Short mmCIF file of N, CA, C and O in Angstrom, two decimals:
data_model
loop_
_atom_site.label_atom_id
_atom_site.label_comp_id
_atom_site.label_asym_id
_atom_site.label_seq_id
_atom_site.Cartn_x
_atom_site.Cartn_y
_atom_site.Cartn_z
N MET A 1 7.36 -2.45 -7.32
CA MET A 1 6.96 -1.59 -6.52
C MET A 1 5.94 -2.45 -5.55
O MET A 1 5.41 -3.26 -6.17
N SER A 2 6.00 -2.34 -4.19
CA SER A 2 4.90 -3.16 -3.62
C SER A 2 5.00 -2.52 -2.14
O SER A 2 5.42 -1.57 -1.55
N ARG A 3 3.70 -3.15 -1.55
CA ARG A 3 2.92 -2.67 -0.39
C ARG A 3 3.98 -3.04 0.74
O ARG A 3 4.50 -4.26 0.58
N VAL A 4 4.73 -2.50 1.71
CA VAL A 4 5.65 -3.05 2.68
C VAL A 4 4.65 -3.52 3.61
O VAL A 4 3.98 -2.90 4.09
N ARG A 5 4.73 -4.97 3.95
CA ARG A 5 4.33 -5.51 5.20
C ARG A 5 4.90 -5.75 6.74
O ARG A 5 4.30 -5.95 7.26
N GLU A 6 6.06 -5.18 6.60
CA GLU A 6 6.69 -5.37 7.81
C GLU A 6 6.40 -3.97 8.71
O GLU A 6 5.99 -2.95 7.93
N ASN A 7 6.60 -4.32 10.10
CA ASN A 7 6.40 -2.99 10.93
C ASN A 7 7.46 -1.91 10.74
O ASN A 7 8.78 -2.27 11.10
N ARG A 8 7.03 -0.84 10.50
CA ARG A 8 8.22 0.25 10.07
C ARG A 8 7.68 1.49 11.29
O ARG A 8 6.49 1.65 11.14
N TYR A 9 8.29 2.19 11.65
CA TYR A 9 7.95 3.64 12.78
C TYR A 9 8.73 4.34 12.32
O TYR A 9 9.82 4.46 11.89
N ALA A 10 8.10 5.63 12.37
CA ALA A 10 8.46 6.74 11.64
C ALA A 10 9.01 7.74 12.73
O ALA A 10 8.69 8.39 14.21
N LEU A 11 10.31 8.41 12.53
CA LEU A 11 10.70 9.20 13.64
C LEU A 11 10.91 10.37 12.94
O LEU A 11 11.74 10.72 12.00
N ASN A 12 10.05 11.10 13.27
CA ASN A 12 9.70 12.87 12.28
C ASN A 12 10.95 13.78 12.94
O ASN A 12 11.31 13.80 14.23
N PHE A 13 11.43 14.33 12.15
CA PHE A 13 12.31 15.49 12.47
C PHE A 13 11.58 16.96 11.79
O PHE A 13 12.48 17.78 10.97
N GLY A 14 10.49 17.08 12.58
CA GLY A 14 9.98 18.27 11.67
C GLY A 14 8.71 18.16 11.04
O GLY A 14 8.21 16.81 11.05
N ASN A 15 8.15 18.98 10.43
CA ASN A 15 6.71 18.78 9.95
C ASN A 15 6.82 17.67 8.58
O ASN A 15 5.79 17.13 8.05
N TYR A 16 8.11 17.86 7.81
CA TYR A 16 7.99 17.16 6.60
C TYR A 16 9.24 16.14 6.50
O TYR A 16 9.18 15.83 5.21
N VAL A 17 9.91 15.85 7.40
CA VAL A 17 11.29 15.18 7.30
C VAL A 17 11.41 13.98 8.40
O VAL A 17 10.91 14.27 9.60
N GLY A 18 12.14 12.89 7.99
CA GLY A 18 12.40 11.94 9.13
C GLY A 18 12.91 10.58 8.41
O GLY A 18 13.17 10.70 7.62
N VAL A 19 12.87 9.45 9.17
CA VAL A 19 13.27 8.19 9.24
C VAL A 19 12.32 7.20 9.21
O VAL A 19 11.48 7.46 10.18
N LEU A 20 12.13 5.86 8.38
CA LEU A 20 11.64 4.94 8.94
C LEU A 20 12.67 4.19 9.39
O LEU A 20 13.43 3.83 9.13
N VAL A 21 12.23 3.37 11.04
CA VAL A 21 13.23 2.60 11.31
C VAL A 21 12.43 1.10 11.65
O VAL A 21 11.18 1.05 11.66
N ASP A 22 13.06 0.14 12.09
CA ASP A 22 12.29 -1.07 12.21
C ASP A 22 11.72 -1.26 13.62
O ASP A 22 12.50 -0.29 14.41
N GLU A 23 11.22 -2.42 14.24
CA GLU A 23 10.78 -2.37 15.17
C GLU A 23 12.32 -2.39 16.44
O GLU A 23 11.93 -1.54 17.22
N GLU A 24 13.35 -2.84 16.32
CA GLU A 24 14.43 -3.30 16.97
C GLU A 24 15.01 -1.76 17.39
O GLU A 24 15.43 -1.57 18.54
N LEU A 25 15.32 -1.12 16.47
CA LEU A 25 16.02 0.21 16.41
C LEU A 25 14.87 1.26 16.93
O LEU A 25 15.35 1.79 17.79
N MET A 26 13.64 0.84 16.62
CA MET A 26 12.40 2.15 17.51
C MET A 26 12.64 1.71 18.93
O MET A 26 12.53 2.70 19.74
N LYS A 27 12.73 0.84 19.41
CA LYS A 27 12.58 0.26 20.98
C LYS A 27 14.07 1.25 21.36
O LYS A 27 14.08 1.71 22.27
N LYS A 28 15.24 0.81 20.91
CA LYS A 28 16.56 1.63 21.46
C LYS A 28 16.27 3.10 21.05
O LYS A 28 16.69 3.90 22.29
N LEU A 29 15.70 3.66 20.17
CA LEU A 29 15.38 5.26 20.19
C LEU A 29 14.20 5.65 20.88
O LEU A 29 14.93 6.63 21.59
N ALA A 30 13.18 4.88 21.36
CA ALA A 30 12.72 5.18 22.29
C ALA A 30 13.00 5.37 23.73
O ALA A 30 12.62 6.50 24.30
N LYS A 31 13.91 4.45 23.71
CA LYS A 31 14.50 4.63 25.06
C LYS A 31 15.42 5.99 25.28
O LYS A 31 15.38 6.68 26.49
N ILE A 32 16.20 6.13 24.35
CA ILE A 32 16.92 7.39 24.33
C ILE A 32 15.94 8.75 24.60
O ILE A 32 16.15 9.68 25.23
N GLN A 33 14.87 8.49 23.70
CA GLN A 33 14.07 9.79 23.75
C GLN A 33 13.72 9.67 25.20
O GLN A 33 13.39 11.04 25.61
N TYR A 34 13.04 8.79 25.52
CA TYR A 34 12.40 8.95 27.01
C TYR A 34 13.39 9.44 27.95
O TYR A 34 13.07 10.62 28.96
N GLU A 35 14.63 9.38 27.77
CA GLU A 35 15.94 9.55 29.08
C GLU A 35 15.70 11.10 28.59
O GLU A 35 16.00 12.02 29.32
N THR A 36 16.20 11.31 27.36
CA THR A 36 16.08 12.68 26.86
C THR A 36 15.29 13.78 27.30
O THR A 36 15.03 14.83 28.04
N LYS A 37 13.77 13.07 27.53
CA LYS A 37 12.61 14.21 27.76
C LYS A 37 12.68 14.39 29.26
O LYS A 37 12.07 15.13 29.51
N GLU A 38 12.95 13.30 29.61
CA GLU A 38 13.30 13.50 31.28
C GLU A 38 13.95 14.58 31.33
O GLU A 38 13.86 15.60 32.71
N LYS A 39 15.06 14.49 31.14
CA LYS A 39 16.35 15.76 31.58
C LYS A 39 15.74 16.93 31.02
O LYS A 39 16.13 17.99 31.45
N ILE A 40 15.46 17.19 29.51
CA ILE A 40 14.91 18.78 29.37
C ILE A 40 13.63 18.98 30.11
O ILE A 40 13.45 20.01 30.47
N LEU A 41 12.52 17.81 30.61
CA LEU A 41 11.38 18.45 31.44
C LEU A 41 12.06 19.09 32.67
O LEU A 41 11.51 20.20 33.31
N THR A 42 12.86 18.29 33.31
CA THR A 42 13.62 18.46 34.27
C THR A 42 14.29 19.87 34.45
O THR A 42 14.16 20.94 35.59
N LEU A 43 15.08 20.15 33.50
CA LEU A 43 15.87 21.35 33.40
C LEU A 43 14.59 22.50 33.22
O LEU A 43 14.72 23.63 33.71
N LEU A 44 13.94 22.29 32.38
CA LEU A 44 12.69 23.51 32.26
C LEU A 44 11.71 23.64 33.37
O LEU A 44 11.65 24.95 33.85
N GLU A 45 11.61 22.82 34.14
CA GLU A 45 10.61 22.73 35.40
C GLU A 45 11.85 23.74 36.44
O GLU A 45 11.07 24.30 37.35
N ASN A 46 12.94 23.32 36.36
CA ASN A 46 13.66 24.07 37.71
C ASN A 46 14.36 25.41 37.09
O ASN A 46 15.20 25.85 37.83
N ASN A 47 13.66 25.72 35.55
CA ASN A 47 14.49 26.98 35.34
C ASN A 47 13.11 28.16 35.01
O ASN A 47 13.49 28.39 33.54
N LYS A 48 12.13 27.70 35.44
CA LYS A 48 10.76 28.57 35.29
C LYS A 48 10.97 30.09 34.70
O LYS A 48 10.10 30.45 33.75
N ASP A 49 11.61 30.68 35.34
CA ASP A 49 12.17 32.13 35.02
C ASP A 49 12.76 32.45 33.75
O ASP A 49 13.09 33.29 33.28
N LYS A 50 13.06 31.17 33.12
CA LYS A 50 14.30 31.14 32.08
C LYS A 50 13.50 30.66 30.73
O LYS A 50 14.18 30.82 29.44
N HIS A 51 12.36 30.45 30.93
CA HIS A 51 11.67 29.73 29.49
C HIS A 51 10.07 30.64 29.33
O HIS A 51 9.59 30.76 30.73
N TRP A 52 9.31 30.69 28.15
CA TRP A 52 8.25 31.16 27.85
C TRP A 52 7.55 30.02 27.08
O TRP A 52 7.97 29.46 26.40
N ASP A 53 6.26 29.96 27.58
CA ASP A 53 4.94 29.22 26.75
C ASP A 53 4.85 30.11 25.63
O ASP A 53 4.11 31.20 25.83
N TYR A 54 4.95 29.50 24.54
CA TYR A 54 4.62 30.34 22.99
C TYR A 54 3.63 29.41 22.19
O TYR A 54 3.65 28.27 22.33
N SER A 55 2.89 30.08 21.38
CA SER A 55 2.03 29.66 20.31
C SER A 55 2.25 30.41 19.03
O SER A 55 3.05 31.18 18.90
N TRP A 56 1.85 29.61 17.87
CA TRP A 56 2.01 30.45 16.86
C TRP A 56 0.67 30.72 15.81
O TRP A 56 -0.38 29.58 16.46
N SER A 57 0.49 31.41 14.86
CA SER A 57 -0.37 31.15 14.37
C SER A 57 -0.19 32.25 12.59
O SER A 57 0.50 32.37 12.79
N ILE A 58 -1.34 32.08 11.96
CA ILE A 58 -1.09 32.51 10.49
C ILE A 58 -1.97 33.85 10.43
O ILE A 58 -3.34 33.46 10.94
N ALA A 59 -1.40 34.93 10.18
CA ALA A 59 -2.32 35.96 10.06
C ALA A 59 -3.67 35.86 9.10
O ALA A 59 -3.10 35.18 7.83
N ASP A 60 -5.08 36.03 9.02
CA ASP A 60 -5.49 35.69 7.81
C ASP A 60 -5.80 36.92 6.95
O ASP A 60 -5.42 38.07 7.22
N GLY A 61 -6.21 36.84 5.89
CA GLY A 61 -5.94 37.64 4.84
C GLY A 61 -4.92 37.88 4.30
O GLY A 61 -3.91 37.18 4.35
N LEU A 62 -4.64 38.88 3.51
CA LEU A 62 -3.58 39.16 2.75
C LEU A 62 -2.72 37.76 2.24
O LEU A 62 -1.82 37.54 2.19
N GLU A 63 -3.36 37.31 1.30
CA GLU A 63 -3.36 35.86 0.60
C GLU A 63 -1.91 36.19 -0.41
O GLU A 63 -1.54 35.45 -0.64
N SER A 64 -1.84 37.33 -0.70
CA SER A 64 -1.02 37.72 -1.42
C SER A 64 0.45 37.99 -0.79
O SER A 64 1.31 37.72 -1.60
N ILE A 65 0.56 37.86 0.82
CA ILE A 65 1.70 37.63 1.11
C ILE A 65 2.12 36.19 1.61
O ILE A 65 1.06 35.81 1.64
N SER A 66 3.04 35.83 1.59
CA SER A 66 3.31 34.21 1.62
C SER A 66 2.65 33.92 2.91
O SER A 66 2.95 34.64 3.88
N GLN A 67 2.65 32.66 3.13
CA GLN A 67 2.22 31.73 4.48
C GLN A 67 3.51 32.35 5.56
O GLN A 67 3.26 32.72 6.63
N THR A 68 4.67 31.91 4.98
CA THR A 68 5.70 32.16 5.98
C THR A 68 5.61 33.34 6.49
O THR A 68 5.70 33.77 7.62
N GLU A 69 5.38 34.67 5.66
CA GLU A 69 5.55 35.80 6.04
C GLU A 69 4.29 36.56 7.07
O GLU A 69 4.40 37.20 7.86
N ARG A 70 3.20 35.63 6.90
CA ARG A 70 1.98 35.94 7.39
C ARG A 70 1.98 35.14 8.97
O ARG A 70 1.41 34.98 9.87
N THR A 71 3.37 34.26 9.27
CA THR A 71 3.29 33.33 10.49
C THR A 71 3.99 33.99 11.43
O THR A 71 4.53 35.07 11.34
N PHE A 72 3.27 34.35 12.42
CA PHE A 72 3.55 34.81 13.96
C PHE A 72 3.55 34.16 15.07
O PHE A 72 3.02 33.48 15.02
N ASN A 73 4.35 34.42 15.97
CA ASN A 73 4.64 33.86 17.37
C ASN A 73 4.00 34.71 18.47
O ASN A 73 4.45 35.96 18.34
N TYR A 74 3.53 34.05 19.48
CA TYR A 74 3.04 34.99 20.77
C TYR A 74 3.16 34.40 21.96
O TYR A 74 3.35 33.03 22.13
N VAL A 75 3.45 35.20 22.92
CA VAL A 75 3.71 34.65 24.24
C VAL A 75 2.44 34.95 25.07
O VAL A 75 2.06 36.20 24.97
N ASP A 76 1.70 34.00 25.80
CA ASP A 76 0.21 34.39 26.37
C ASP A 76 0.79 33.58 27.95
O ASP A 76 0.83 32.64 28.31
N HIS A 77 0.77 34.82 29.22
CA HIS A 77 1.57 34.38 30.44
C HIS A 77 0.42 33.92 31.15
O HIS A 77 0.84 33.19 32.40
N GLU A 78 -0.70 33.86 30.73
CA GLU A 78 -1.95 33.50 31.82
C GLU A 78 -2.65 32.32 31.16
O GLU A 78 -3.20 31.60 31.90
N TYR A 79 -2.63 31.99 29.87
CA TYR A 79 -3.27 31.03 29.34
C TYR A 79 -2.51 29.54 29.14
O TYR A 79 -1.60 29.24 28.36
N LYS A 80 -3.00 28.67 30.01
CA LYS A 80 -1.92 27.57 30.19
C LYS A 80 -2.74 26.39 30.07
O LYS A 80 -3.23 25.33 30.93
N TYR A 81 -3.18 26.34 28.86
CA TYR A 81 -4.11 25.15 28.46
C TYR A 81 -3.30 23.88 28.20
O TYR A 81 -4.30 22.85 28.16
N ILE A 82 -2.21 24.21 27.76
CA ILE A 82 -1.19 22.81 27.66
C ILE A 82 0.05 22.61 28.50
O ILE A 82 0.76 24.02 28.94
N THR A 83 0.28 21.71 28.99
CA THR A 83 1.28 21.39 30.31
C THR A 83 2.78 21.51 29.53
O THR A 83 2.55 21.14 28.15
N LEU A 84 3.86 21.62 30.09
CA LEU A 84 4.88 21.69 29.91
C LEU A 84 5.30 20.48 29.17
O LEU A 84 5.92 20.11 28.19
N ASP A 85 4.85 19.43 29.70
CA ASP A 85 4.87 17.84 29.49
C ASP A 85 4.37 17.42 28.20
O ASP A 85 4.86 17.23 27.30
N GLU A 86 3.40 18.13 28.06
CA GLU A 86 2.45 17.97 26.75
C GLU A 86 3.06 18.93 25.81
O GLU A 86 3.02 18.59 24.65
N ARG A 87 3.56 19.78 26.00
CA ARG A 87 4.43 20.89 25.11
C ARG A 87 5.58 20.19 24.27
O ARG A 87 6.09 20.05 22.78
N ILE A 88 6.24 19.33 25.01
CA ILE A 88 7.45 18.58 24.54
C ILE A 88 7.13 17.59 24.05
O ILE A 88 8.38 16.56 23.54
N ASN A 89 6.01 17.06 24.03
CA ASN A 89 5.54 15.43 23.90
C ASN A 89 5.88 15.24 21.92
O ASN A 89 6.41 13.97 21.66
N ASP A 90 5.46 16.35 21.44
CA ASP A 90 5.53 15.91 19.90
C ASP A 90 7.19 16.10 19.56
O ASP A 90 7.49 15.50 18.39
N MET A 91 8.31 16.43 20.33
CA MET A 91 9.68 16.27 20.07
C MET A 91 9.91 14.68 19.92
O MET A 91 11.00 14.57 19.22
N PHE A 92 9.17 14.35 20.66
CA PHE A 92 9.76 12.74 20.99
C PHE A 92 8.51 11.71 20.77
O PHE A 92 8.58 10.86 21.21
N GLY A 93 7.86 11.79 19.46
CA GLY A 93 6.85 10.91 18.84
C GLY A 93 7.94 9.93 17.99
O GLY A 93 8.58 10.30 17.31
N ILE A 94 7.18 8.72 18.16
CA ILE A 94 7.44 7.76 17.34
C ILE A 94 6.37 6.56 16.96
O ILE A 94 5.78 6.37 17.80
N GLU A 95 5.97 7.11 16.13
CA GLU A 95 4.67 6.41 15.48
C GLU A 95 4.44 5.25 14.49
O GLU A 95 5.61 5.34 13.64
N LYS A 96 3.79 4.17 14.48
CA LYS A 96 3.76 2.99 13.53
C LYS A 96 3.26 3.78 12.36
O LYS A 96 2.38 4.49 12.20
N VAL A 97 3.86 3.34 11.08
CA VAL A 97 3.31 3.63 9.96
C VAL A 97 2.44 2.79 9.19
O VAL A 97 2.54 1.40 9.09
N GLU A 98 1.55 2.95 8.76
CA GLU A 98 0.43 2.31 7.93
C GLU A 98 0.71 2.53 6.65
O GLU A 98 0.92 3.90 6.38
N ASN A 99 0.26 1.86 5.52
CA ASN A 99 0.11 2.30 4.25
C ASN A 99 1.54 2.75 3.67
O ASN A 99 1.42 3.93 3.16
N LEU A 100 2.47 1.80 3.80
CA LEU A 100 3.55 2.19 3.41
C LEU A 100 4.07 1.33 1.93
O LEU A 100 3.81 0.26 1.94
N TYR A 101 4.47 2.01 1.19
CA TYR A 101 4.83 1.38 -0.47
C TYR A 101 6.35 1.73 -0.52
O TYR A 101 6.68 2.86 -0.44
N ASP A 102 7.11 0.69 -0.89
CA ASP A 102 8.29 0.68 -1.53
C ASP A 102 8.16 0.99 -3.07
O ASP A 102 7.74 0.02 -3.51
N VAL A 103 8.41 2.16 -3.48
CA VAL A 103 8.54 2.62 -4.94
C VAL A 103 9.74 2.72 -5.64
O VAL A 103 9.84 3.14 -6.73
N GLY A 104 10.58 2.32 -4.77
CA GLY A 104 12.11 2.32 -5.60
C GLY A 104 12.81 3.77 -5.81
O GLY A 104 12.67 4.48 -4.80
N LYS A 105 13.36 3.97 -7.05
CA LYS A 105 14.16 5.31 -7.30
C LYS A 105 13.49 5.79 -8.27
O LYS A 105 14.01 5.86 -9.14
N LEU A 106 12.47 6.76 -8.23
CA LEU A 106 11.97 7.34 -9.23
C LEU A 106 11.91 8.54 -9.27
O LEU A 106 11.46 9.30 -10.17
N GLY A 107 12.29 9.05 -8.01
CA GLY A 107 12.30 10.83 -8.21
C GLY A 107 10.94 11.19 -7.26
O GLY A 107 10.18 10.30 -7.05
N HIS A 108 11.12 12.58 -6.20
CA HIS A 108 10.21 12.97 -5.57
C HIS A 108 8.82 12.60 -6.23
O HIS A 108 7.98 12.19 -5.48
N VAL A 109 8.64 13.55 -7.21
CA VAL A 109 7.01 13.58 -7.84
C VAL A 109 6.59 12.08 -8.24
O VAL A 109 5.72 11.65 -8.06
N LYS A 110 7.49 11.12 -9.02
CA LYS A 110 6.96 9.88 -9.86
C LYS A 110 6.73 9.01 -8.39
O LYS A 110 5.98 8.33 -8.60
N THR A 111 7.65 9.21 -7.43
CA THR A 111 7.75 8.17 -6.23
C THR A 111 6.31 8.64 -5.51
O THR A 111 5.67 7.78 -5.21
N ARG A 112 5.67 9.81 -5.31
CA ARG A 112 4.46 10.19 -4.43
C ARG A 112 3.65 9.69 -5.55
O ARG A 112 2.42 9.04 -4.88
N GLU A 113 3.19 10.06 -6.80
CA GLU A 113 2.56 9.57 -7.68
C GLU A 113 2.52 7.74 -7.61
O GLU A 113 1.31 7.33 -7.64
N GLN A 114 3.39 7.03 -7.68
CA GLN A 114 3.42 5.64 -7.53
C GLN A 114 2.82 5.72 -6.28
O GLN A 114 1.61 4.38 -6.61
N ALA A 115 3.22 5.77 -5.30
CA ALA A 115 2.57 5.05 -4.04
C ALA A 115 1.39 5.94 -3.79
O ALA A 115 0.29 4.75 -3.24
N GLU A 116 0.76 6.76 -4.47
CA GLU A 116 -0.76 7.19 -4.34
C GLU A 116 -1.41 6.00 -5.20
O GLU A 116 -2.62 5.75 -4.92
N SER A 117 -1.05 5.77 -6.48
CA SER A 117 -1.31 4.96 -7.02
C SER A 117 -1.81 3.58 -6.73
O SER A 117 -2.95 3.01 -6.72
N GLU A 118 -1.00 2.89 -5.95
CA GLU A 118 -0.65 1.77 -5.38
C GLU A 118 -1.73 1.95 -3.93
O GLU A 118 -2.20 1.01 -4.03
N HIS A 119 -1.74 2.81 -3.36
CA HIS A 119 -2.84 2.97 -2.05
C HIS A 119 -4.02 2.89 -2.66
O HIS A 119 -4.74 2.33 -2.11
N ILE A 120 -4.29 3.71 -3.83
CA ILE A 120 -5.99 3.70 -4.33
C ILE A 120 -6.05 2.33 -4.54
O ILE A 120 -7.17 2.05 -4.25
N GLU A 121 -5.20 1.56 -5.36
CA GLU A 121 -5.63 0.21 -5.26
C GLU A 121 -5.78 -0.72 -4.30
O GLU A 121 -6.71 -1.18 -4.20
N HIS A 122 -5.21 -0.29 -3.11
CA HIS A 122 -5.02 -1.15 -2.00
C HIS A 122 -6.60 -0.96 -1.44
O HIS A 122 -7.47 -1.59 -1.13
N LEU A 123 -6.82 0.38 -1.46
CA LEU A 123 -8.15 1.16 -1.02
C LEU A 123 -9.57 0.17 -1.74
O LEU A 123 -10.62 -0.03 -1.00
N LYS A 124 -9.18 0.11 -2.95
CA LYS A 124 -10.58 -0.11 -3.96
C LYS A 124 -10.54 -1.48 -3.33
O LYS A 124 -11.56 -2.26 -3.17
N MET A 125 -9.39 -2.67 -3.28
CA MET A 125 -9.43 -3.76 -2.76
C MET A 125 -10.03 -3.98 -1.25
O MET A 125 -11.08 -4.82 -1.40
N ILE A 126 -9.84 -3.25 -0.57
CA ILE A 126 -10.73 -3.11 0.81
C ILE A 126 -11.97 -2.89 0.54
O ILE A 126 -12.91 -3.81 1.44
N SER A 127 -12.30 -1.91 0.02
CA SER A 127 -13.59 -1.53 -0.39
C SER A 127 -14.74 -2.37 -0.78
O SER A 127 -15.74 -3.07 -0.35
N GLN A 128 -13.85 -3.48 -1.92
CA GLN A 128 -14.73 -4.61 -2.75
C GLN A 128 -14.89 -5.92 -1.48
O GLN A 128 -15.93 -6.26 -1.28
N GLU A 129 -13.54 -5.70 -0.62
CA GLU A 129 -13.96 -7.16 0.55
C GLU A 129 -14.80 -6.92 1.39
O GLU A 129 -15.75 -7.80 2.18
N GLU A 130 -15.31 -5.37 1.53
CA GLU A 130 -15.90 -4.95 2.84
C GLU A 130 -17.42 -5.17 2.27
O GLU A 130 -18.58 -5.52 3.00
N LYS A 131 -17.49 -5.10 0.89
CA LYS A 131 -19.03 -5.43 0.52
C LYS A 131 -19.48 -6.60 -0.02
O LYS A 131 -20.60 -6.90 0.13
N ALA A 132 -18.41 -7.86 -0.11
CA ALA A 132 -18.45 -9.12 -0.04
C ALA A 132 -19.49 -9.58 1.29
O ALA A 132 -19.00 -9.18 2.28
#
């Protein structure tokens, strides 16, 4: 198990999953994402009567009901605080990953625990260096 010192980039496919890629592949993917984003943006801008801006939230209270069931979506036709371009940006993000640990093949729970343990040790080392 060790801290990864090479540049890696996260290409996310939703809130919890994605892949890490090296810099060479990231540049190729970023080009494809840019081209795709421009095509989607053009299509949406040219079909304003066929799409709606929406938001989502979670109903307060009723904690006995699952968060999934309390989640709701809504359309507001007047409140335009986020542009269309800003709305689709999250679909196309590639971010450099910091504090990455290769913990082998331990299974999800053990992998997370091992990575957390190594990161805590890394933070302690940084803290001691700053005090010196």
